[in-house]
Each structure stands twice: as C-alpha cells, then as structure tokens.
Amino acid sequence: MPVWECDPATMKGRCCRRKQETMKLSEKDQAENKESQRNWSCSLIVAALVGAFGSSFLYGYNLSVVNAPTPYIKAFYNETWYRRHGQPIDPDTLTLLWSVTVSIFAIGGLVGTLMVKMIGKFLGRKYTLLVNNGFAISAALLMACSLQAGTFEMLIVGRFIMGVDGGIALSALPMYLNEISPKEIRGSLGQVTAIFICIGVFSGQLLGLPELLGKIWFYTNSIFGKAGVPQDKIPYITLSTGGIETLAAIFSGLVIERLGRRPLLIGGFGLMALFFGMLTVTLTLQDQAPWIPYLSIVCILAIIASFCSGPGGIPFILTGEFFQQSERPAAFIIAGTVNWLSNFVVGLLFPFIQKSLESYCFLVFATICIAGAIYFYFVLPETKNRTHAEISQAFAKRNKAHPPEVKADSAMAEEKANSQPETDPSSTLDSYGQNRIV
C-alpha cells in the first residue's frame, strides 16, 4: 500500500486504541489526584505545622535576634563590668565577650545535635520535640532575667541553651516529618522545616532585627554598605531578603513533588554560583555607574532565593530519605555536626576572608557551589515518590557502592518491620506516625 493511502479499518482501530490509552491516562491522573488529596489529612498538617512552629521557627528567629540590639548588649556588658571592677571594660575584652555571645549559639547547636540520638532512643521523635521546648523556655528566662540580675553570663548561657534547642530541633523535626509522611508528599511536607526557618528569620527582621539566614549573610549590612546602598535604606532592603527567603521556600515546597529533589538542589547550587560571580563583578565595578549598586542588591536577593528554593531545605529531606529508620539518628548527627561546624567556621572566618579578598571574597563560595552542583549531578539519584528500598537500590546502582539486591532487601525488610505495630515504650513514633510510614 502506498504511503499516502490509508486503510479506514486500520485507522479506526488506531484511533480507538489511542482513545482508550488517553482515557486510561486520564483515569490514572484522577486516581493520583484523589490519592494525593487523601494523603493531606488534617491531623498530618496540624502535626507538621505545630512541630515546625515550636522547632525550626525558633531556630530561624534566634538567627536574627542578636544583631539589632548589639549596642544595648555591649552597653550592658560595659555597665556590669564597671560595677564589678570599678573601671570600663577593655575594648578587646568587650569584642571577645560579644564574639562569644554570637558564636556560642552554634556551639550549643552542635551539642544539641549530638544529644539527639540519646534522647530519641528513650523518648521517640514526638516526645523529643516536646521535651526540647524546655530548653527554649529555660533559655528565654535566662536571657530575659539577665538585665534585672545584672549578670551578662546569664545571657551567654541562655544563647548556648537556645543553640542546644536549635540543634535538637533541626535533627528531630526532619526525622519526624519524614516518618509520618506518605512518599507522595514526603518532599512537600519536609520543606515545612525550611519554610518555618525562613518565617522565623523574617519575623525577626520585621521587628527591626536586620539579620539574614545563615552565617554567610551575617555581615550583609556591611556588604550593602560597601555596595553603595544608603544607610537609611539598608534595613528595608534587609527586610526584603526575609520575604524573599520565605517565598522561595514556599515555592520549593509547592513544586518539589513535580520537579523532584535533584533539579532543585543542583539548580540551586548552580544559580548561587552564577549570582556569586555576578555579585563579584558588581562589587568590583560599583563606582563605574550609579545603577551598579542596585545590581548588587538584585544579586544578593537572587542568591538567597536560590539557596532557600533548594540547598536550604532539601538536605533535611534527603538525610531522612537516604537512610533506614534505625540508621537515621546517626545520619542526622553527622549532618547536623557538619552543618553547625560550617556555620561556626564561616561566621568566624568570613570577616578575614572579606578583608583579604575584598570584592572577590564571594568567589570562594561560588567555587564551593560549583563543586557541590557537579558532585550531586554525578552521585545523587532522584528520590521523588520512591520508597526507602527503591532509593537505596537506586543509590547503590548509581554509585556501585553496594550490591543493589542486598541493600534493597535490607531496606525492604526493615520497612516491613516498621509497618508492624510497636509495643515498646521507647518506640520512635506514635501509633499515628507509624501508620503513615511508607
């Protein structure tokens, strides 16, 4: 039969088959939508929001709480020192005390991270989060009463205890959310941690506390100043960064189950490297034209948006997805230790890096972002909508680290064990959370 001739019977059969396939796809999409709606139960949403509000929100708020009252805290230190010793405090001693006050939050976070496995073993995820509120309350009382008591040591100890609260929260909360979430919405629900961190930071900024998420942006006010931004405009620009953080984190939570973890994480690192490079150029050429400083502002906002849409929250999700339930506490201890030590080191070294490299200081971070994007491109498998057994098998197959069958069988065996009701009082999940494990 010539190409241009068509058999009506054949064409009719093909059309029928195509129509049937289209109907099947439509029915499949409808079934998936119904399943997704069933997954978002009211109790699940409430558990996630309440847990995040009492945990990651406080962490984000305490990242931004220390910068605005700096002059008043230093004056309090000076008054206390004068009352004790009869002379003003030495400037170097004052700088040391202030540095300890700021950095001890990260040290407390490291201690809290190391405590998670021990506390979680006896109390489980949910009760670990509940008990953790005791650290936050005691820290708040110490810091609030330090002025009346005339003891600045109470403020420093309170910052340390608040760091312990943050360290426990950033390990226990992602584990809890991972284990109560169906695999179809595990990524979206896991992003609640990052969203509430950003809301906490934004709340601090909204109250006039100009500080940004992460120690890399701890000195952003000085960066805005060096970029030629008027001093009276800096607080408003700083506040806008908090809004960008929150919007980017919410956007990531909405699209993560459609795009997957890999594109958001790798794309986030790639965009951060790009905008770090552009920021270096604008800072170098800021005196060449009056509009260049505003490009620096755009670059900083773009860096923050890129961070919060991927690298800021997805590692919390991946740490829970990569490991079986029995291995998860140890994995979060390692991840949390790296996170808090990195915060401490970057916050400590950034002024020296900025002083040495000046406008080229962000090339250091651009290099790290490029290395991270390349590494994840070749090593990281996609985990979207996969069980822990499937993730384990895909990871092993991609990296050829373990025999896929053995690793998958081990993961499947543990998943079956986890699906059985537990009577041990030290169980890591309550009955509701246990029934939600996939």
Short mmCIF file of C-alpha atoms in Angstrom, two decimals:
data_model
loop_
_atom_site.label_atom_id
_atom_site.label_comp_id
_atom_site.label_asym_id
_atom_site.label_seq_id
_atom_site.Cartn_x
_atom_site.Cartn_y
_atom_site.Cartn_z
CA MET A 1 0.00 0.00 0.00
CA PRO A 2 1.43 3.43 -0.87
CA VAL A 3 2.36 5.72 1.97
CA TRP A 4 -0.35 8.23 1.12
CA GLU A 5 -3.11 5.60 1.18
CA CYS A 6 -4.80 4.68 4.47
CA ASP A 7 -6.91 1.69 5.38
CA PRO A 8 -10.06 3.01 7.08
CA ALA A 9 -10.35 -0.07 9.27
CA THR A 10 -6.74 0.24 10.40
CA MET A 11 -7.11 3.96 11.10
CA LYS A 12 -10.30 3.32 13.06
CA GLY A 13 -8.54 0.68 15.17
CA ARG A 14 -5.64 3.01 15.87
CA CYS A 15 -7.97 5.83 16.86
CA CYS A 16 -9.82 3.52 19.24
CA ARG A 17 -6.58 2.35 20.83
CA ARG A 18 -5.36 5.94 21.22
CA LYS A 19 -8.69 6.95 22.75
CA GLN A 20 -8.51 4.05 25.20
CA GLU A 21 -4.93 4.95 26.14
CA THR A 22 -5.94 8.59 26.66
CA MET A 23 -8.84 7.51 28.87
CA LYS A 24 -6.53 5.26 30.89
CA LEU A 25 -4.05 8.10 31.40
CA SER A 26 -6.88 10.42 32.42
CA GLU A 27 -8.20 7.85 34.90
CA LYS A 28 -4.68 7.36 36.26
CA ASP A 29 -4.24 11.12 36.75
CA GLN A 30 -7.58 11.33 38.52
CA ALA A 31 -6.64 8.42 40.77
CA GLU A 32 -3.31 10.06 41.61
CA ASN A 33 -5.05 13.35 42.42
CA LYS A 34 -7.52 11.56 44.71
CA GLU A 35 -4.68 9.69 46.41
CA SER A 36 -2.77 12.95 46.90
CA GLN A 37 -5.84 14.58 48.46
CA ARG A 38 -6.28 11.63 50.84
CA ASN A 39 -2.63 11.92 51.90
CA TRP A 40 -3.12 15.51 53.10
CA SER A 41 -5.13 14.73 56.22
CA CYS A 42 -5.95 17.43 58.73
CA SER A 43 -4.10 15.70 61.57
CA LEU A 44 -0.98 15.36 59.41
CA ILE A 45 -0.97 19.06 58.51
CA VAL A 46 -1.53 20.12 62.13
CA ALA A 47 1.28 17.84 63.35
CA ALA A 48 3.69 19.31 60.79
CA LEU A 49 2.77 22.95 61.43
CA VAL A 50 2.78 22.72 65.22
CA GLY A 51 6.04 20.77 65.27
CA ALA A 52 7.73 23.25 62.94
CA PHE A 53 6.42 26.29 64.80
CA GLY A 54 7.90 25.05 68.07
CA SER A 55 11.19 23.97 66.50
CA SER A 56 12.51 25.40 63.24
CA PHE A 57 10.68 28.72 63.71
CA LEU A 58 12.62 29.33 66.94
CA TYR A 59 15.88 28.42 65.20
CA GLY A 60 15.24 30.95 62.44
CA TYR A 61 14.18 33.64 64.89
CA ASN A 62 17.30 33.18 67.00
CA LEU A 63 19.47 33.52 63.92
CA SER A 64 18.13 37.05 63.55
CA VAL A 65 17.68 38.12 67.15
CA VAL A 66 21.25 39.04 68.05
CA ASN A 67 22.21 41.77 65.59
CA ALA A 68 19.81 44.67 66.22
CA PRO A 69 20.35 45.02 70.00
CA THR A 70 24.15 44.89 69.65
CA PRO A 71 24.78 48.45 71.04
CA TYR A 72 22.49 47.84 74.01
CA ILE A 73 24.03 44.48 74.85
CA LYS A 74 27.54 45.92 74.67
CA ALA A 75 26.45 48.80 76.92
CA PHE A 76 25.04 46.26 79.38
CA TYR A 77 28.36 44.38 79.35
CA ASN A 78 30.24 47.63 79.98
CA GLU A 79 27.96 48.68 82.86
CA THR A 80 28.21 45.27 84.51
CA TRP A 81 31.99 45.24 84.16
CA TYR A 82 32.28 48.76 85.62
CA ARG A 83 30.08 47.85 88.58
CA ARG A 84 32.23 44.80 89.32
CA HIS A 85 35.72 46.18 88.70
CA GLY A 86 35.32 49.93 89.04
CA GLN A 87 36.61 50.67 85.54
CA PRO A 88 35.28 50.45 81.95
CA ILE A 89 35.76 47.23 80.08
CA ASP A 90 38.72 46.97 77.72
CA PRO A 91 37.63 47.17 74.03
CA ASP A 92 39.37 43.89 73.21
CA THR A 93 37.64 42.16 76.11
CA LEU A 94 34.29 43.60 75.02
CA THR A 95 34.84 42.34 71.48
CA LEU A 96 35.74 38.90 72.82
CA LEU A 97 32.63 38.74 75.01
CA TRP A 98 30.43 39.79 72.10
CA SER A 99 32.03 37.24 69.78
CA VAL A 100 31.40 34.52 72.37
CA THR A 101 27.78 35.64 72.73
CA VAL A 102 27.22 35.36 68.98
CA SER A 103 29.19 32.19 68.23
CA ILE A 104 28.15 30.15 71.26
CA PHE A 105 24.76 29.62 69.59
CA ALA A 106 26.48 27.39 67.02
CA ILE A 107 28.38 25.53 69.75
CA GLY A 108 25.10 24.86 71.53
CA GLY A 109 23.63 23.64 68.25
CA LEU A 110 26.47 21.16 67.88
CA VAL A 111 25.89 19.87 71.42
CA GLY A 112 22.16 19.55 70.74
CA THR A 113 22.82 17.58 67.57
CA LEU A 114 25.00 15.12 69.46
CA MET A 115 22.25 14.67 72.07
CA VAL A 116 19.51 13.73 69.60
CA LYS A 117 20.29 10.03 69.32
CA MET A 118 20.41 9.51 73.07
CA ILE A 119 17.22 11.45 73.78
CA GLY A 120 15.35 9.98 70.81
CA LYS A 121 16.23 6.44 71.85
CA PHE A 122 14.28 6.80 75.09
CA LEU A 123 11.59 9.32 74.17
CA GLY A 124 10.99 8.92 70.44
CA ARG A 125 10.71 11.70 67.87
CA LYS A 126 7.50 13.33 69.08
CA TYR A 127 8.36 13.48 72.75
CA THR A 128 11.88 14.65 71.92
CA LEU A 129 10.32 17.69 70.25
CA LEU A 130 8.05 18.25 73.25
CA VAL A 131 10.86 17.98 75.80
CA ASN A 132 13.01 20.25 73.63
CA ASN A 133 10.63 23.11 74.43
CA GLY A 134 12.03 23.01 77.95
CA PHE A 135 15.41 24.14 76.62
CA ALA A 136 13.79 27.04 74.77
CA ILE A 137 11.78 28.17 77.80
CA SER A 138 14.74 28.00 80.18
CA ALA A 139 16.94 29.87 77.70
CA ALA A 140 14.33 32.60 77.26
CA LEU A 141 14.00 33.03 81.04
CA LEU A 142 17.77 33.28 81.49
CA MET A 143 18.17 35.90 78.79
CA ALA A 144 15.12 37.87 79.93
CA CYS A 145 16.30 37.99 83.56
CA SER A 146 19.95 38.77 82.83
CA LEU A 147 19.39 42.55 82.86
CA GLN A 148 17.50 42.53 86.17
CA ALA A 149 20.12 40.24 87.71
CA GLY A 150 22.97 42.37 86.35
CA THR A 151 24.78 39.27 85.09
CA PHE A 152 25.78 39.09 81.43
CA GLU A 153 26.85 35.46 81.91
CA MET A 154 23.15 34.55 82.03
CA LEU A 155 22.74 35.99 78.54
CA ILE A 156 25.66 33.94 77.20
CA VAL A 157 24.42 30.74 78.86
CA GLY A 158 20.93 31.43 77.51
CA ARG A 159 22.30 31.72 73.97
CA PHE A 160 24.10 28.42 74.44
CA ILE A 161 20.95 26.64 75.66
CA MET A 162 18.96 28.14 72.78
CA GLY A 163 21.57 26.68 70.45
CA VAL A 164 21.02 23.27 72.07
CA ASP A 165 17.31 23.69 71.34
CA GLY A 166 18.08 24.50 67.70
CA GLY A 167 20.43 21.54 67.32
CA ILE A 168 17.85 19.09 68.63
CA ALA A 169 15.06 20.67 66.58
CA LEU A 170 16.89 20.55 63.24
CA SER A 171 17.53 16.82 63.68
CA ALA A 172 14.37 15.53 65.38
CA LEU A 173 11.85 17.53 63.32
CA PRO A 174 13.01 16.38 59.83
CA MET A 175 13.10 12.77 61.07
CA TYR A 176 9.58 13.07 62.47
CA LEU A 177 8.17 14.68 59.32
CA ASN A 178 9.87 12.08 57.12
CA GLU A 179 8.40 9.19 59.07
CA ILE A 180 4.80 10.43 59.28
CA SER A 181 4.66 11.45 55.59
CA PRO A 182 3.41 9.29 52.72
CA LYS A 183 6.01 9.05 49.97
CA GLU A 184 3.79 11.01 47.57
CA ILE A 185 4.07 14.19 49.67
CA ARG A 186 7.26 13.50 51.65
CA GLY A 187 9.16 16.28 49.89
CA SER A 188 6.47 18.93 50.26
CA LEU A 189 5.91 18.16 53.92
CA GLY A 190 9.66 18.00 54.55
CA GLN A 191 10.02 21.55 53.25
CA VAL A 192 7.94 22.76 56.19
CA THR A 193 11.20 22.78 58.18
CA ALA A 194 12.85 25.25 55.80
CA ILE A 195 9.69 27.33 55.40
CA PHE A 196 9.37 27.93 59.13
CA ILE A 197 13.07 28.73 59.45
CA CYS A 198 12.56 31.47 56.87
CA ILE A 199 9.38 32.68 58.58
CA GLY A 200 11.30 32.86 61.86
CA VAL A 201 14.08 34.91 60.27
CA PHE A 202 11.55 37.17 58.58
CA SER A 203 9.72 37.69 61.88
CA GLY A 204 12.95 38.84 63.47
CA GLN A 205 13.57 41.25 60.60
CA LEU A 206 10.00 42.52 60.74
CA LEU A 207 10.60 43.51 64.35
CA GLY A 208 13.63 45.53 63.27
CA LEU A 209 16.25 42.83 63.64
CA PRO A 210 18.34 43.06 60.43
CA GLU A 211 19.96 39.67 60.19
CA LEU A 212 19.83 37.05 57.46
CA LEU A 213 19.62 33.28 57.25
CA GLY A 214 22.99 31.64 57.70
CA LYS A 215 26.37 32.92 58.78
CA ILE A 216 27.40 33.72 55.21
CA TRP A 217 24.96 36.64 55.33
CA PHE A 218 25.71 37.55 58.94
CA TYR A 219 27.60 40.60 57.68
CA THR A 220 25.15 41.55 54.92
CA ASN A 221 24.63 45.08 56.27
CA SER A 222 28.31 45.82 55.69
CA ILE A 223 28.06 44.26 52.22
CA PHE A 224 25.13 46.52 51.38
CA GLY A 225 27.14 49.47 52.69
CA LYS A 226 30.15 48.57 50.56
CA ALA A 227 27.82 48.23 47.58
CA GLY A 228 26.91 51.89 47.91
CA VAL A 229 23.44 51.48 49.38
CA PRO A 230 22.43 54.46 51.60
CA GLN A 231 22.48 53.60 55.28
CA ASP A 232 18.85 54.59 55.83
CA LYS A 233 17.74 52.17 53.09
CA ILE A 234 19.66 49.13 54.35
CA PRO A 235 17.06 47.99 56.96
CA TYR A 236 14.31 47.95 54.31
CA ILE A 237 16.46 46.01 51.86
CA THR A 238 17.42 43.61 54.64
CA LEU A 239 13.73 43.11 55.43
CA SER A 240 13.06 42.29 51.79
CA THR A 241 15.56 39.45 51.99
CA GLY A 242 13.42 37.80 54.67
CA GLY A 243 10.40 38.00 52.41
CA ILE A 244 12.37 36.51 49.51
CA GLU A 245 13.53 33.66 51.75
CA THR A 246 10.00 32.79 52.79
CA LEU A 247 8.55 32.99 49.27
CA ALA A 248 11.37 30.87 47.82
CA ALA A 249 10.94 28.20 50.49
CA ILE A 250 7.16 28.07 49.93
CA PHE A 251 7.70 27.85 46.15
CA SER A 252 10.08 24.94 46.67
CA GLY A 253 7.55 23.14 48.84
CA LEU A 254 4.87 23.53 46.17
CA VAL A 255 6.93 22.24 43.22
CA ILE A 256 9.26 19.70 44.82
CA GLU A 257 6.93 16.76 44.15
CA ARG A 258 6.64 17.77 40.50
CA LEU A 259 10.23 18.71 39.70
CA GLY A 260 11.99 16.37 42.11
CA ARG A 261 14.85 16.88 44.53
CA ARG A 262 17.73 16.74 42.05
CA PRO A 263 16.75 19.69 39.81
CA LEU A 264 16.04 21.98 42.77
CA LEU A 265 19.24 21.06 44.61
CA ILE A 266 21.60 21.09 41.62
CA GLY A 267 19.87 24.11 40.08
CA GLY A 268 20.05 25.97 43.39
CA PHE A 269 23.78 25.42 43.69
CA GLY A 270 24.31 26.38 40.05
CA LEU A 271 22.31 29.60 40.35
CA MET A 272 24.09 30.51 43.58
CA ALA A 273 27.45 30.11 41.84
CA LEU A 274 26.23 32.26 38.93
CA PHE A 275 24.95 35.08 41.14
CA PHE A 276 28.02 34.93 43.40
CA GLY A 277 30.08 35.57 40.27
CA MET A 278 27.81 38.40 39.18
CA LEU A 279 27.97 39.90 42.68
CA THR A 280 31.75 39.87 42.49
CA VAL A 281 31.60 41.80 39.21
CA THR A 282 29.12 44.37 40.52
CA LEU A 283 31.08 44.94 43.73
CA THR A 284 34.26 45.43 41.70
CA LEU A 285 32.63 47.90 39.28
CA GLN A 286 30.28 49.64 41.72
CA ASP A 287 31.97 53.04 41.24
CA GLN A 288 31.64 52.95 37.45
CA ALA A 289 27.94 53.80 37.28
CA PRO A 290 25.24 54.85 39.78
CA TRP A 291 22.95 51.93 38.91
CA ILE A 292 25.50 49.16 39.55
CA PRO A 293 24.94 49.07 43.35
CA TYR A 294 21.33 48.14 42.69
CA LEU A 295 22.52 45.17 40.65
CA SER A 296 24.41 44.07 43.75
CA ILE A 297 21.14 44.11 45.67
CA VAL A 298 19.46 42.01 42.98
CA CYS A 299 22.34 39.52 43.06
CA ILE A 300 22.14 39.14 46.85
CA LEU A 301 18.37 38.61 46.70
CA ALA A 302 18.84 36.07 43.90
CA ILE A 303 21.48 34.20 45.92
CA ILE A 304 19.12 33.97 48.88
CA ALA A 305 16.20 32.85 46.70
CA SER A 306 18.38 30.19 45.05
CA PHE A 307 19.55 28.94 48.45
CA CYS A 308 16.09 28.73 50.01
CA SER A 309 14.50 27.06 46.97
CA GLY A 310 16.89 24.10 47.08
CA PRO A 311 20.07 23.80 49.17
CA GLY A 312 18.46 25.44 52.19
CA GLY A 313 15.83 22.78 52.90
CA ILE A 314 16.25 19.75 50.66
CA PRO A 315 19.26 18.30 52.57
CA PHE A 316 16.93 17.83 55.56
CA ILE A 317 14.65 15.76 53.33
CA LEU A 318 17.42 13.74 51.69
CA THR A 319 19.05 12.84 55.00
CA GLY A 320 15.80 11.18 56.06
CA GLU A 321 15.20 9.51 52.70
CA PHE A 322 18.66 8.02 52.22
CA PHE A 323 18.75 6.07 55.46
CA GLN A 324 16.62 3.41 57.08
CA GLN A 325 14.82 4.25 60.30
CA SER A 326 17.42 2.56 62.52
CA GLU A 327 20.25 4.47 60.82
CA ARG A 328 18.54 7.85 60.69
CA PRO A 329 19.57 9.28 64.10
CA ALA A 330 23.26 8.64 63.39
CA ALA A 331 22.88 10.17 59.92
CA PHE A 332 21.31 13.32 61.33
CA ILE A 333 24.06 13.56 63.94
CA ILE A 334 26.69 13.57 61.18
CA ALA A 335 24.73 16.00 59.00
CA GLY A 336 23.98 18.29 61.94
CA THR A 337 27.60 18.29 63.08
CA VAL A 338 28.76 19.33 59.62
CA ASN A 339 26.05 22.00 59.45
CA TRP A 340 26.81 23.61 62.81
CA LEU A 341 30.58 23.43 62.42
CA SER A 342 30.25 25.02 58.99
CA ASN A 343 28.09 27.81 60.43
CA PHE A 344 30.64 28.44 63.15
CA VAL A 345 33.67 28.37 60.84
CA VAL A 346 32.12 30.57 58.14
CA GLY A 347 30.84 33.09 60.69
CA LEU A 348 34.28 33.21 62.27
CA LEU A 349 36.36 33.38 59.08
CA PHE A 350 34.20 35.49 56.78
CA PRO A 351 35.44 38.89 58.10
CA PHE A 352 39.02 37.79 57.47
CA ILE A 353 38.14 36.46 54.00
CA GLN A 354 36.37 39.72 53.21
CA LYS A 355 39.32 41.75 54.47
CA SER A 356 41.86 39.74 52.46
CA LEU A 357 39.98 39.30 49.17
CA GLU A 358 37.71 42.37 49.37
CA SER A 359 35.25 42.30 46.46
CA TYR A 360 36.49 38.86 45.36
CA CYS A 361 35.56 37.19 48.66
CA PHE A 362 32.41 35.57 47.24
CA LEU A 363 34.40 33.63 44.66
CA VAL A 364 35.27 31.24 47.50
CA PHE A 365 31.58 30.42 47.95
CA ALA A 366 31.00 30.28 44.18
CA THR A 367 33.69 27.61 43.92
CA ILE A 368 32.08 25.56 46.69
CA CYS A 369 28.67 25.83 44.99
CA ILE A 370 30.09 24.68 41.64
CA ALA A 371 31.78 21.72 43.31
CA GLY A 372 28.53 20.82 45.07
CA ALA A 373 26.48 21.01 41.86
CA ILE A 374 28.94 18.78 39.98
CA TYR A 375 29.12 16.25 42.81
CA PHE A 376 25.34 15.94 43.16
CA TYR A 377 24.90 15.71 39.38
CA PHE A 378 27.02 12.57 39.18
CA VAL A 379 26.24 11.00 42.57
CA LEU A 380 22.72 11.92 43.68
CA PRO A 381 19.78 9.80 42.43
CA GLU A 382 16.25 11.15 42.26
CA THR A 383 14.24 10.19 45.36
CA LYS A 384 10.86 11.66 44.44
CA ASN A 385 7.92 9.33 45.11
CA ARG A 386 10.17 6.39 45.98
CA THR A 387 10.18 4.10 48.98
CA HIS A 388 13.30 3.78 51.09
CA ALA A 389 14.04 0.41 49.49
CA GLU A 390 13.85 1.88 45.97
CA ILE A 391 16.03 4.83 46.97
CA SER A 392 18.60 2.51 48.49
CA GLN A 393 18.69 0.39 45.34
CA ALA A 394 18.94 3.42 43.01
CA PHE A 395 21.71 4.97 45.10
CA ALA A 396 23.72 1.76 45.20
CA LYS A 397 23.26 1.14 41.48
CA ARG A 398 24.28 4.69 40.57
CA ASN A 399 27.39 4.72 42.75
CA LYS A 400 28.18 0.98 42.66
CA ALA A 401 28.87 1.10 46.38
CA HIS A 402 26.93 -1.99 47.44
CA PRO A 403 25.18 -4.87 45.65
CA PRO A 404 21.76 -3.35 44.87
CA GLU A 405 19.85 -6.53 45.72
CA VAL A 406 21.39 -6.89 49.15
CA LYS A 407 20.86 -3.25 50.08
CA ALA A 408 17.32 -3.21 48.78
CA ASP A 409 16.42 -6.45 50.57
CA SER A 410 17.75 -4.99 53.82
CA ALA A 411 15.73 -1.80 53.38
CA MET A 412 12.57 -3.71 52.46
CA ALA A 413 12.96 -5.97 55.48
CA GLU A 414 13.22 -3.01 57.81
CA GLU A 415 10.25 -1.30 56.18
CA LYS A 416 8.15 -4.42 56.81
CA ALA A 417 9.32 -4.46 60.41
CA ASN A 418 8.46 -0.79 60.81
CA SER A 419 4.98 -1.34 59.40
CA GLN A 420 4.10 -3.63 62.34
CA PRO A 421 2.59 -2.07 65.47
CA GLU A 422 5.13 -1.42 68.19
CA THR A 423 4.55 -2.06 71.88
CA ASP A 424 7.96 -0.92 73.08
CA PRO A 425 7.54 2.29 75.13
CA SER A 426 10.76 3.62 73.61
CA SER A 427 9.28 3.45 70.12
CA THR A 428 10.39 6.31 67.90
CA LEU A 429 6.87 7.00 66.59
CA ASP A 430 3.39 7.19 67.98
CA SER A 431 0.70 4.95 66.52
CA TYR A 432 -0.47 7.62 64.09
CA GLY A 433 3.00 8.27 62.76
CA GLN A 434 3.72 4.55 62.48
CA ASN A 435 0.68 4.02 60.29
CA ARG A 436 1.85 6.79 57.98
CA ILE A 437 5.24 5.26 57.21
CA VAL A 438 5.61 4.17 53.60
#
